[in-house]
mmCIF file of C-alpha atoms and ligand atoms in Angstrom:
data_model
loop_
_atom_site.group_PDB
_atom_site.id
_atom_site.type_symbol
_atom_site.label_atom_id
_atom_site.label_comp_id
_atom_site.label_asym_id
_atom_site.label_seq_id
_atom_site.Cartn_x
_atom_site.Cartn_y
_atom_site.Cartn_z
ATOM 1 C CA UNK A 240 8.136 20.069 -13.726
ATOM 2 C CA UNK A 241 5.727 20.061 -11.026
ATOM 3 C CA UNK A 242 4.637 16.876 -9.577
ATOM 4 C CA UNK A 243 0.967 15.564 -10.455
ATOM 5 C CA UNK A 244 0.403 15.308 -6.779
ATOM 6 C CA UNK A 245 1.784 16.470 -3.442
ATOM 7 C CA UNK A 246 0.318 15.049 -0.233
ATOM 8 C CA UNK A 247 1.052 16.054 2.907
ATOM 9 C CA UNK A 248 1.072 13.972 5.634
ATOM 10 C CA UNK A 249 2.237 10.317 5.317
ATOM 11 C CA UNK A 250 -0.462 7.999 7.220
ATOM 12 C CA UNK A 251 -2.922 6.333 6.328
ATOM 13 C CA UNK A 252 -4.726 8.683 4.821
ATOM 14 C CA UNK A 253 -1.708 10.260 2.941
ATOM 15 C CA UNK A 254 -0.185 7.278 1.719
ATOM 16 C CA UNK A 255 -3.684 5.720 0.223
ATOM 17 C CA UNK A 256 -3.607 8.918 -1.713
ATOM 18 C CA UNK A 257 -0.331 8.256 -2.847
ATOM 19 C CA UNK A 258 -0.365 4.250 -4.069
ATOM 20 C CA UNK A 259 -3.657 5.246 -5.557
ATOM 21 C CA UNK A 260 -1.506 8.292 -7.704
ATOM 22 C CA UNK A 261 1.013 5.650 -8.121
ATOM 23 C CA UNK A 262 -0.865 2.631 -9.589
ATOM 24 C CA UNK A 263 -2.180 5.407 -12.234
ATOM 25 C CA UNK A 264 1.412 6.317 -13.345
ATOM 26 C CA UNK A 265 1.168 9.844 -11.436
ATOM 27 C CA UNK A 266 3.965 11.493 -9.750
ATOM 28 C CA UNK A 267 4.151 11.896 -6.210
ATOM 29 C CA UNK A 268 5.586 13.797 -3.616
ATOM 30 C CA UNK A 269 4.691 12.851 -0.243
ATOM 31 C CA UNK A 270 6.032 15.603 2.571
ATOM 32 C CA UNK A 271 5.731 14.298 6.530
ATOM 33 C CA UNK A 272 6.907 14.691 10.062
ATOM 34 C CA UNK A 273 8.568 11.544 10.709
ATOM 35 C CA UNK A 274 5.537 8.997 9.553
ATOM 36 C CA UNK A 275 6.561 6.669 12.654
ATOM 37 C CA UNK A 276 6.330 8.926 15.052
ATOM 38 C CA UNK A 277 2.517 9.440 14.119
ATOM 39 C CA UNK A 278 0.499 8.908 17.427
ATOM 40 C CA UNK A 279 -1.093 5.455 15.290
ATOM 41 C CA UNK A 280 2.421 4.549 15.686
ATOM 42 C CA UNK A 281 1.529 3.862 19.708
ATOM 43 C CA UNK A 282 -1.613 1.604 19.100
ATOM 44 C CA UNK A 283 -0.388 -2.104 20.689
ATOM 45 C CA UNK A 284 -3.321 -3.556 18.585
ATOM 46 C CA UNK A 285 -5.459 -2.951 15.759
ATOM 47 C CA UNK A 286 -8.232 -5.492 15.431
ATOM 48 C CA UNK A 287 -10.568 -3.728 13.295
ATOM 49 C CA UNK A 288 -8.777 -3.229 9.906
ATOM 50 C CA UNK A 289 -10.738 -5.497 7.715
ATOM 51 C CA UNK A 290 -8.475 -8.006 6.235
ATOM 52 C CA UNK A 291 -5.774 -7.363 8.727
ATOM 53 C CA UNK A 292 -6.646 -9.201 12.129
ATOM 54 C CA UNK A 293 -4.273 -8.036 14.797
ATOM 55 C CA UNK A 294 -1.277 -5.343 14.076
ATOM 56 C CA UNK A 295 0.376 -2.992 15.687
ATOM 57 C CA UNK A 296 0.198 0.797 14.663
ATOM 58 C CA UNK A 297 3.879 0.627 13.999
ATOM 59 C CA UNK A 298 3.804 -2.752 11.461
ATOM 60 C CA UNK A 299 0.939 -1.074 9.790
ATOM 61 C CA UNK A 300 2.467 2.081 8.982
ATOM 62 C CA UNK A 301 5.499 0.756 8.038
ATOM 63 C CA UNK A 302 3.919 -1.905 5.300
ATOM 64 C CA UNK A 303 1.915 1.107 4.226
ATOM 65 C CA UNK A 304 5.452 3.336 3.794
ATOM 66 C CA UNK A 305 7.113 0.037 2.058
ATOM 67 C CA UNK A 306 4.386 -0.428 -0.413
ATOM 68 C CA UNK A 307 4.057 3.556 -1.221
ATOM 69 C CA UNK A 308 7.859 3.545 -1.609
ATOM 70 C CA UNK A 309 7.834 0.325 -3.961
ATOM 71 C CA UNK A 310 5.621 1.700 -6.017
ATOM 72 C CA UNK A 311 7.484 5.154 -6.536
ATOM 73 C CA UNK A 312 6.316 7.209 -4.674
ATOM 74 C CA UNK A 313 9.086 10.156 -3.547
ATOM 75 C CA UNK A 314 9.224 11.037 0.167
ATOM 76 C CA UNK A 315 10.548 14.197 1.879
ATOM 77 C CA UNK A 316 10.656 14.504 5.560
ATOM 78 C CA UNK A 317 9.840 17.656 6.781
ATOM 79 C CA UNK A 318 6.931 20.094 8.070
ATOM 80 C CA UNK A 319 4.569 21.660 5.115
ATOM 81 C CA UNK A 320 4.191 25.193 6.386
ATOM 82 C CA UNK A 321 1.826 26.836 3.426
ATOM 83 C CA UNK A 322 -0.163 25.535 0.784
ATOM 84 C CA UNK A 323 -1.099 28.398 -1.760
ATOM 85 C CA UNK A 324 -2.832 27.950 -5.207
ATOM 86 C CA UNK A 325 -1.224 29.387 -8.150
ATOM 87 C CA UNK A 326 -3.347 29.551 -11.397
ATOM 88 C CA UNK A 327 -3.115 25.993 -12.472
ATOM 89 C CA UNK A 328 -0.892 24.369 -9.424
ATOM 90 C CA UNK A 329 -0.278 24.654 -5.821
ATOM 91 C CA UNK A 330 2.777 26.023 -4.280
ATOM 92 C CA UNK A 331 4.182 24.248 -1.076
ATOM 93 C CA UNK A 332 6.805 24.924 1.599
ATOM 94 C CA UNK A 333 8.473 23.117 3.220
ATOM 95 C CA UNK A 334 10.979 24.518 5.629
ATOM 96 C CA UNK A 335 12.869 27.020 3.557
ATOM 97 C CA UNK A 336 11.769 24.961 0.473
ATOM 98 C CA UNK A 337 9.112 24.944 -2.122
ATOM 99 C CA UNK A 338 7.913 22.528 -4.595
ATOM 100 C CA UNK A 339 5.049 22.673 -6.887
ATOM 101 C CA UNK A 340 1.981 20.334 -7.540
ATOM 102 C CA UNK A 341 -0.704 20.263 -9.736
ATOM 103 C CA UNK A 342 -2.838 19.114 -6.914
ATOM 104 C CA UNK A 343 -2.169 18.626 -3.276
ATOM 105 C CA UNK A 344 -4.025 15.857 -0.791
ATOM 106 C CA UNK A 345 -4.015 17.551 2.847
ATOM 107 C CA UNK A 346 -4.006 14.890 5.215
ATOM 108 C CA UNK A 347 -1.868 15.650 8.183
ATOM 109 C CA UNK A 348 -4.137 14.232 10.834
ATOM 110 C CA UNK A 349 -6.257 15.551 13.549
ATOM 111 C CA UNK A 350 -4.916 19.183 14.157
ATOM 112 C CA UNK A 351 -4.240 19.019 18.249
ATOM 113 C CA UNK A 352 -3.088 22.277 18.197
ATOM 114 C CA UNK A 353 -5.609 25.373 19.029
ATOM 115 C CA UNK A 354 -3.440 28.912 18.489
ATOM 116 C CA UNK A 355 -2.238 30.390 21.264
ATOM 117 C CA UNK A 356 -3.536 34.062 22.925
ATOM 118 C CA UNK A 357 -1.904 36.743 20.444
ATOM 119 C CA UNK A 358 -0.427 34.186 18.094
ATOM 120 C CA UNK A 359 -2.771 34.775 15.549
ATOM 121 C CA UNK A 360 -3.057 38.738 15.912
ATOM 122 C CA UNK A 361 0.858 38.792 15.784
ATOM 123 C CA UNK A 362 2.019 35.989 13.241
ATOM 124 C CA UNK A 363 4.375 37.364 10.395
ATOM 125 C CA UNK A 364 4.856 40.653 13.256
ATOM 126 C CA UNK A 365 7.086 38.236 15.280
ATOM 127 C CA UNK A 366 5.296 35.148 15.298
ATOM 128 C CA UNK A 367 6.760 32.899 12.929
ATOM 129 C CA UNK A 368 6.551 28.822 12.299
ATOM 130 C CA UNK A 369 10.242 28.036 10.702
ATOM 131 C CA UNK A 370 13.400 29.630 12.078
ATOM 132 C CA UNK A 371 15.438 28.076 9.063
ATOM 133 C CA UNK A 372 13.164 30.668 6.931
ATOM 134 C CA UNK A 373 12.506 33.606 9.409
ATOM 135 C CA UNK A 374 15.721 33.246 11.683
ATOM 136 C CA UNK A 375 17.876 35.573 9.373
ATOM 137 C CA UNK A 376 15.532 38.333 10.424
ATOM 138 C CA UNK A 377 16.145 38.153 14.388
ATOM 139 C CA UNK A 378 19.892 38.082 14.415
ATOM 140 C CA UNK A 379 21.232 39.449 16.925
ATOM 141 C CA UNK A 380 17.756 39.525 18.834
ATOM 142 C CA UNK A 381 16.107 37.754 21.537
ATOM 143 C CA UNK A 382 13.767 35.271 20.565
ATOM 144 C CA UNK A 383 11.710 32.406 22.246
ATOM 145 C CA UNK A 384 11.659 28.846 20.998
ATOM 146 C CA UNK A 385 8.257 26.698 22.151
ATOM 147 C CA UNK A 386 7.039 23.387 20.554
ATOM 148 C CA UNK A 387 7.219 19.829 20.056
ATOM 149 C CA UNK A 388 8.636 19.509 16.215
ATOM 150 C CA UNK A 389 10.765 16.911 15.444
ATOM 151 C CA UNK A 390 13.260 19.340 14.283
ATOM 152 C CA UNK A 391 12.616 21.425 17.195
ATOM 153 C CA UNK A 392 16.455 20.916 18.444
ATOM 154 C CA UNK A 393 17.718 21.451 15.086
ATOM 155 C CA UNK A 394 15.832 24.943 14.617
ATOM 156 C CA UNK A 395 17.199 25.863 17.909
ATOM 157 C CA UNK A 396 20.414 25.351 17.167
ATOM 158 C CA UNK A 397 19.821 27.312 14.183
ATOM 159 C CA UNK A 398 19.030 30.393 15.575
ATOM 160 C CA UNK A 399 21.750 30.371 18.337
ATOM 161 C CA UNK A 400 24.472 29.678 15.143
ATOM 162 C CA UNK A 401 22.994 32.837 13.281
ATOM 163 C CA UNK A 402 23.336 35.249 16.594
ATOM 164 C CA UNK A 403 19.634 34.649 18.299
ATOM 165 C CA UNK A 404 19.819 35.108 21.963
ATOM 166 C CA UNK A 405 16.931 31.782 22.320
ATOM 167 C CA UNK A 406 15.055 31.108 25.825
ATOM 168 C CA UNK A 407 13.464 27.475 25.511
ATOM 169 C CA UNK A 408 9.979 27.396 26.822
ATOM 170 C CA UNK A 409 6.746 25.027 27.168
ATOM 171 C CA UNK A 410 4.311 25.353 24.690
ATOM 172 C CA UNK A 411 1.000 24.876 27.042
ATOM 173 C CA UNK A 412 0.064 28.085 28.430
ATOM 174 C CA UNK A 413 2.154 30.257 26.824
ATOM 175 C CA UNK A 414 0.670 33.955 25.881
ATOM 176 C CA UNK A 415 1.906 35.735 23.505
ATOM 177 C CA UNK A 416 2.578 39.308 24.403
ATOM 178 C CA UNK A 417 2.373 42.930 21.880
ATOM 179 C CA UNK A 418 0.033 44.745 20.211
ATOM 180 C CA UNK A 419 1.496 45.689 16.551
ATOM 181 C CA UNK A 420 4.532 43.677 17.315
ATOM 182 C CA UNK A 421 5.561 40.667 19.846
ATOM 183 C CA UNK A 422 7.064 42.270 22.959
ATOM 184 C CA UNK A 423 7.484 39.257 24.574
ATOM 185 C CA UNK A 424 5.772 35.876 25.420
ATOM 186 C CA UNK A 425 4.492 35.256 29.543
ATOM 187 C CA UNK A 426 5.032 31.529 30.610
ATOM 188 C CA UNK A 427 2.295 29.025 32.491
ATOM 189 C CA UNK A 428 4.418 30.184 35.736
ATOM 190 C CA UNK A 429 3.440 33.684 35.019
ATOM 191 C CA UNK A 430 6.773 34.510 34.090
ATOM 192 C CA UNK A 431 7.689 37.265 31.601
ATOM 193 C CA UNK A 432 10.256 36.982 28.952
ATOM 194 C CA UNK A 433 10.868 40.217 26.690
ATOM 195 C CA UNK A 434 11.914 38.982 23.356
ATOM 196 C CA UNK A 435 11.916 40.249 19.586
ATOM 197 C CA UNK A 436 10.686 37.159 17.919
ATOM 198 C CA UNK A 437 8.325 33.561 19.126
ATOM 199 C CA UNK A 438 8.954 30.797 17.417
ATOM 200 C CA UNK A 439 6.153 28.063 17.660
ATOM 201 C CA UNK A 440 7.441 24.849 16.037
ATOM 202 C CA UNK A 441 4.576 22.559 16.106
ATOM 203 C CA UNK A 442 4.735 18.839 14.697
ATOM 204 C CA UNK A 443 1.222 19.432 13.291
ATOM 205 C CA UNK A 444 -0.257 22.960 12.400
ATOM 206 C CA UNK A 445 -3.757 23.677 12.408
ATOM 207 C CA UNK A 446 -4.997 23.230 8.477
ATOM 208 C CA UNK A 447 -6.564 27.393 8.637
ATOM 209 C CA UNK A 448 -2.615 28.068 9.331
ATOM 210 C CA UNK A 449 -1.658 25.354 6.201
ATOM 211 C CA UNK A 450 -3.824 27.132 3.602
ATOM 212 C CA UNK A 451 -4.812 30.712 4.556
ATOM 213 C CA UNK A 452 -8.763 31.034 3.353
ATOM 214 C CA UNK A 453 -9.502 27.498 3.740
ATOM 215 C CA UNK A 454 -13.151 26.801 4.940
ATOM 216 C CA UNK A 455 -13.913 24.486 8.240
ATOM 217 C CA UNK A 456 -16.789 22.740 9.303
ATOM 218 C CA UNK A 457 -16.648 23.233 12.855
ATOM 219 C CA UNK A 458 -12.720 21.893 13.880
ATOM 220 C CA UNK A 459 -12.456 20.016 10.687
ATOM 221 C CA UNK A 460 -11.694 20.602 7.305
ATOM 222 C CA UNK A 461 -14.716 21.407 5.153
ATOM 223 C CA UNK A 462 -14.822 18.822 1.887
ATOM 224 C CA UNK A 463 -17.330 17.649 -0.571
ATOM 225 C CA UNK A 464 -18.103 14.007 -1.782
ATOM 226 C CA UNK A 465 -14.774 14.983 -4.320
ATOM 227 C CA UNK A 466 -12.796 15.431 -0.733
ATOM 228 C CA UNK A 467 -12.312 18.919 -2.772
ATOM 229 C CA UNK A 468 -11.791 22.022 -0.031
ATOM 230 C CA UNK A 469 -13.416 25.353 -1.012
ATOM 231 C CA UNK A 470 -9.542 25.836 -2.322
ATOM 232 C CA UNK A 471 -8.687 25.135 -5.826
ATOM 233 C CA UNK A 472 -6.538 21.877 -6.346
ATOM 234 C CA UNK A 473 -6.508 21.519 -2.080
ATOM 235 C CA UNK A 474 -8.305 18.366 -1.161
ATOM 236 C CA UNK A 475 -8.656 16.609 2.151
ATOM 237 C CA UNK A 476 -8.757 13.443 3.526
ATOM 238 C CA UNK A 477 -8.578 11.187 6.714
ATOM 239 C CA UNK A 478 -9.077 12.370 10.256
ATOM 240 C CA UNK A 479 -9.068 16.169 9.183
ATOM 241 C CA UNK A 480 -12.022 15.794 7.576
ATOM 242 C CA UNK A 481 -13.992 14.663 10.490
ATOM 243 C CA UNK A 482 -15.425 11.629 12.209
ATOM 244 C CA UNK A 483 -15.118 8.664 12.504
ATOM 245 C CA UNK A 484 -11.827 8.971 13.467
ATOM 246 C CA UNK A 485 -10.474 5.497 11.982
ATOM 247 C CA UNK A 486 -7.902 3.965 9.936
ATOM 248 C CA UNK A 487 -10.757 2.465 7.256
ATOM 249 C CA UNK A 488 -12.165 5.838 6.902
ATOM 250 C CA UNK A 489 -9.031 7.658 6.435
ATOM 251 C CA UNK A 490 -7.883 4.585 3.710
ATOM 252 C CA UNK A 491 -10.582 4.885 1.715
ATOM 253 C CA UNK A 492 -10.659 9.237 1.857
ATOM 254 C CA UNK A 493 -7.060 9.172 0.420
ATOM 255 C CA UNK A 494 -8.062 7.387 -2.460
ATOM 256 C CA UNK A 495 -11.493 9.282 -3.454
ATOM 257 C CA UNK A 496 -8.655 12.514 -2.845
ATOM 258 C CA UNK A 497 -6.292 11.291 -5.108
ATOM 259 C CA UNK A 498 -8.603 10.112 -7.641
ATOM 260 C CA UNK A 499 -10.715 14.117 -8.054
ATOM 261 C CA UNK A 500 -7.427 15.432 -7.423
ATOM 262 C CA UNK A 501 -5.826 13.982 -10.482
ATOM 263 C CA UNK A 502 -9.022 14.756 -12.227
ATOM 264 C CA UNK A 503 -9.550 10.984 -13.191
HETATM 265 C C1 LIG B 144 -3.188 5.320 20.027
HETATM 266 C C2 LIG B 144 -4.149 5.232 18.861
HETATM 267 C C3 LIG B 144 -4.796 4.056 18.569
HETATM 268 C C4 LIG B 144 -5.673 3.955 17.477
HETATM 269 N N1 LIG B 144 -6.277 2.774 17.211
HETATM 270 C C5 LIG B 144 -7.086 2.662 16.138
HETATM 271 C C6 LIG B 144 -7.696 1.411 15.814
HETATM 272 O O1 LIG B 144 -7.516 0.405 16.505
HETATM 273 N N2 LIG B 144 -8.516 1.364 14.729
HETATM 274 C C7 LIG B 144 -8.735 2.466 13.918
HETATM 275 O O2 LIG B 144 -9.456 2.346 12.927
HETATM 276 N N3 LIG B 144 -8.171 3.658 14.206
HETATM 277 C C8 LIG B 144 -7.361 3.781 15.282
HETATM 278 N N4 LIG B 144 -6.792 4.989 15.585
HETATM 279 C C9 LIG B 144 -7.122 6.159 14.727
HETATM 280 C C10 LIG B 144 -6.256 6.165 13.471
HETATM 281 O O3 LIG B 144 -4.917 6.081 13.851
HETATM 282 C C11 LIG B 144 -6.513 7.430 12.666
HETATM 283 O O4 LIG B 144 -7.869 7.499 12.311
HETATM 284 C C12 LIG B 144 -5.637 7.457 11.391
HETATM 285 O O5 LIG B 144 -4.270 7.335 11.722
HETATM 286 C C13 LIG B 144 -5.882 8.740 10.607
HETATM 287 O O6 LIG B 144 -5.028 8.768 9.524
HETATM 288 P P1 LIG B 144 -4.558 10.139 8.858
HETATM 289 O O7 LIG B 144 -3.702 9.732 7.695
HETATM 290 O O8 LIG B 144 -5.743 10.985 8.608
HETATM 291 O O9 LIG B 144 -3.696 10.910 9.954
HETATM 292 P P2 LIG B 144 -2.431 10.476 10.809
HETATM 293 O O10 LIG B 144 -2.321 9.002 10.970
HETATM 294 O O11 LIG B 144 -2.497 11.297 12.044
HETATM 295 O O12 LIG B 144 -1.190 10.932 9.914
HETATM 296 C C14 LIG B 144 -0.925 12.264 9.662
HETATM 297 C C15 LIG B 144 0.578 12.450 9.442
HETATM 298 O O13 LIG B 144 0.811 13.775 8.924
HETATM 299 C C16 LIG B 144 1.897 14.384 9.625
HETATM 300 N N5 LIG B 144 1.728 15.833 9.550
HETATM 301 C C17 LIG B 144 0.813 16.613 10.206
HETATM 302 N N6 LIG B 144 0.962 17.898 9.844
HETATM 303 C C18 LIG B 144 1.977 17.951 8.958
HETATM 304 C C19 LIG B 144 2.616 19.003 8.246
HETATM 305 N N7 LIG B 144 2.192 20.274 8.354
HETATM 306 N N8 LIG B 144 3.648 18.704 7.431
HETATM 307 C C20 LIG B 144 4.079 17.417 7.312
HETATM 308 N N9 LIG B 144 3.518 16.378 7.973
HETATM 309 C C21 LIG B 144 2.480 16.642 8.775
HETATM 310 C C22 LIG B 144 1.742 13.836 11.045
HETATM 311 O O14 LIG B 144 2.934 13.983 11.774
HETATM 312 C C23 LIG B 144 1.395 12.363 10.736
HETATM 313 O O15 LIG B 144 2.562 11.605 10.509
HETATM 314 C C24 LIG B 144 -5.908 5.094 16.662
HETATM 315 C C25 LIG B 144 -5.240 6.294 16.954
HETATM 316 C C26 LIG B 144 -4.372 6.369 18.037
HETATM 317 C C27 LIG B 144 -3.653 7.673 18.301
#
């Protein structure tokens, strides 16, 4: 059975969308990178939450997470890689998973990361985002490892178990080397490593990446007053959507998401 609702990204935005789904009886799956380590997670104070005086970004997360989970809503950590709609649902995965929704709530945050030279042009040609799913094919091969996943030491260890010969590298100023096919990857020290495969293992991927053939508006996502994307059954909501970039903002986008995407 596939869920009534996936949403990816557990902040605020996320887990608005998800109580909402819950106090309506819905099923939810809710599919994040660690939720406290969320960059909100560093705010000492938040003084302009209305109802909620002073907080940390930590306490407020955490009360958020507690209430979601009370209610019923089902958590998986991990990073979504692909959203794809599928007639009437959306198909999700998640590592070397997949799950199915009827509708999906994007809201993993601002997307920090801007692709690096030749990772476009060369993803699925030895570019990849998940060595649990891709690894298999570079066995025996050298491959480079950049990023700053939570399961970035994990992945590593991954490859190296299945055969990978894996250089570590820095993600910032990394290029991305090949024409058809990645030859190798040159470092911010100008070095040159010749390798088979590049695995970037982002904590947050830029939404384009997320759901190929989804429409921006400038660096955000492109919604309507529904918070529906030009995708079918993809909606948006919180700071991917745009400015202001605030917690109220974000709240009160997860519910308007949940609410079209449930088609209440
Ligand atoms: C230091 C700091 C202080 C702030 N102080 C304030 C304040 O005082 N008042 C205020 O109103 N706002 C404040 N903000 C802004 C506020 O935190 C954001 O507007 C709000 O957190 C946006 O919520 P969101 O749910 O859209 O995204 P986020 O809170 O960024 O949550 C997104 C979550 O999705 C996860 N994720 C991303 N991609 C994926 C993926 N592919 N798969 C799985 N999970 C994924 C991320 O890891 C993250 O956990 C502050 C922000 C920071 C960084």
């Amino acid at each position: 059975m596939p869920y009534d609702l996936l949403v990816v990204g557990a902040g605020p935005a996320g887990l608005s969308a998800a109580i909402y789904a819950r106090a309506r009886n819905k099923s939810v799956l809710v599919v994040s990178n660690d939720p406290t380590a969320s960059p909100l997670c560093k705010a000492h104070q938040i003084d302009n939450y209305p109802g909620i005086a002073h907080i940390t970004g930590l306490q407020l997360v955490e009360d958020m997470l507690a209430q979601a989970r009370e209610m019923g809503a089902e958590f998986r950590q991990g990073r979504v890689l692909t959203l794809m709609p599928l007639g009437d649902s959306v198909m999700a995965s998640i590592g070397d998973q997949v799950e199915q929704a009827t509708a999906v709530v994007l809201a993993p945050g601002v997307a920090r990361a801007t692709p690096l030279p030749g990772e476009e042009k060369l993803l699925g040609r030895g570019v990849s985002y998940c060595a649990t799913c891709d690894g298999m094919f570079y066995r025996g091969k050298q491959v480079v490892v950049a990023g700053d996943a939570p399961d970035l030491a994990e992945e590593t260890e991954y490859l190296r178990s299945i055969g990978c010969e894996v250089t570590s590298v820095r993600l910032p100023g990394l290029h991305i080397l090949g024409e058809d096919q990645v030859t190798g990857v040159r470092t911010a020290k100008g070095e040159e490593i010749p390798c088979q495969g590049v695995f970037l293992l982002r904590a947050s991927i830029a939404p384009t990446q997320l759901a190929p053939g989804l429409e921006l508006d400038g660096n955000y996502v492109k919604v309507n007053s529904f918070m529906a994307t030009n995708l079918p059954g993809i909606y948006a909501a919180g700071d991917c959507t745009g400015q202001p970039l605030q917690l109220a903002k974000a709240v009160g986008e997860g519910q308007i998401a949940a609410h079209h995407a449930l088609g209440l």
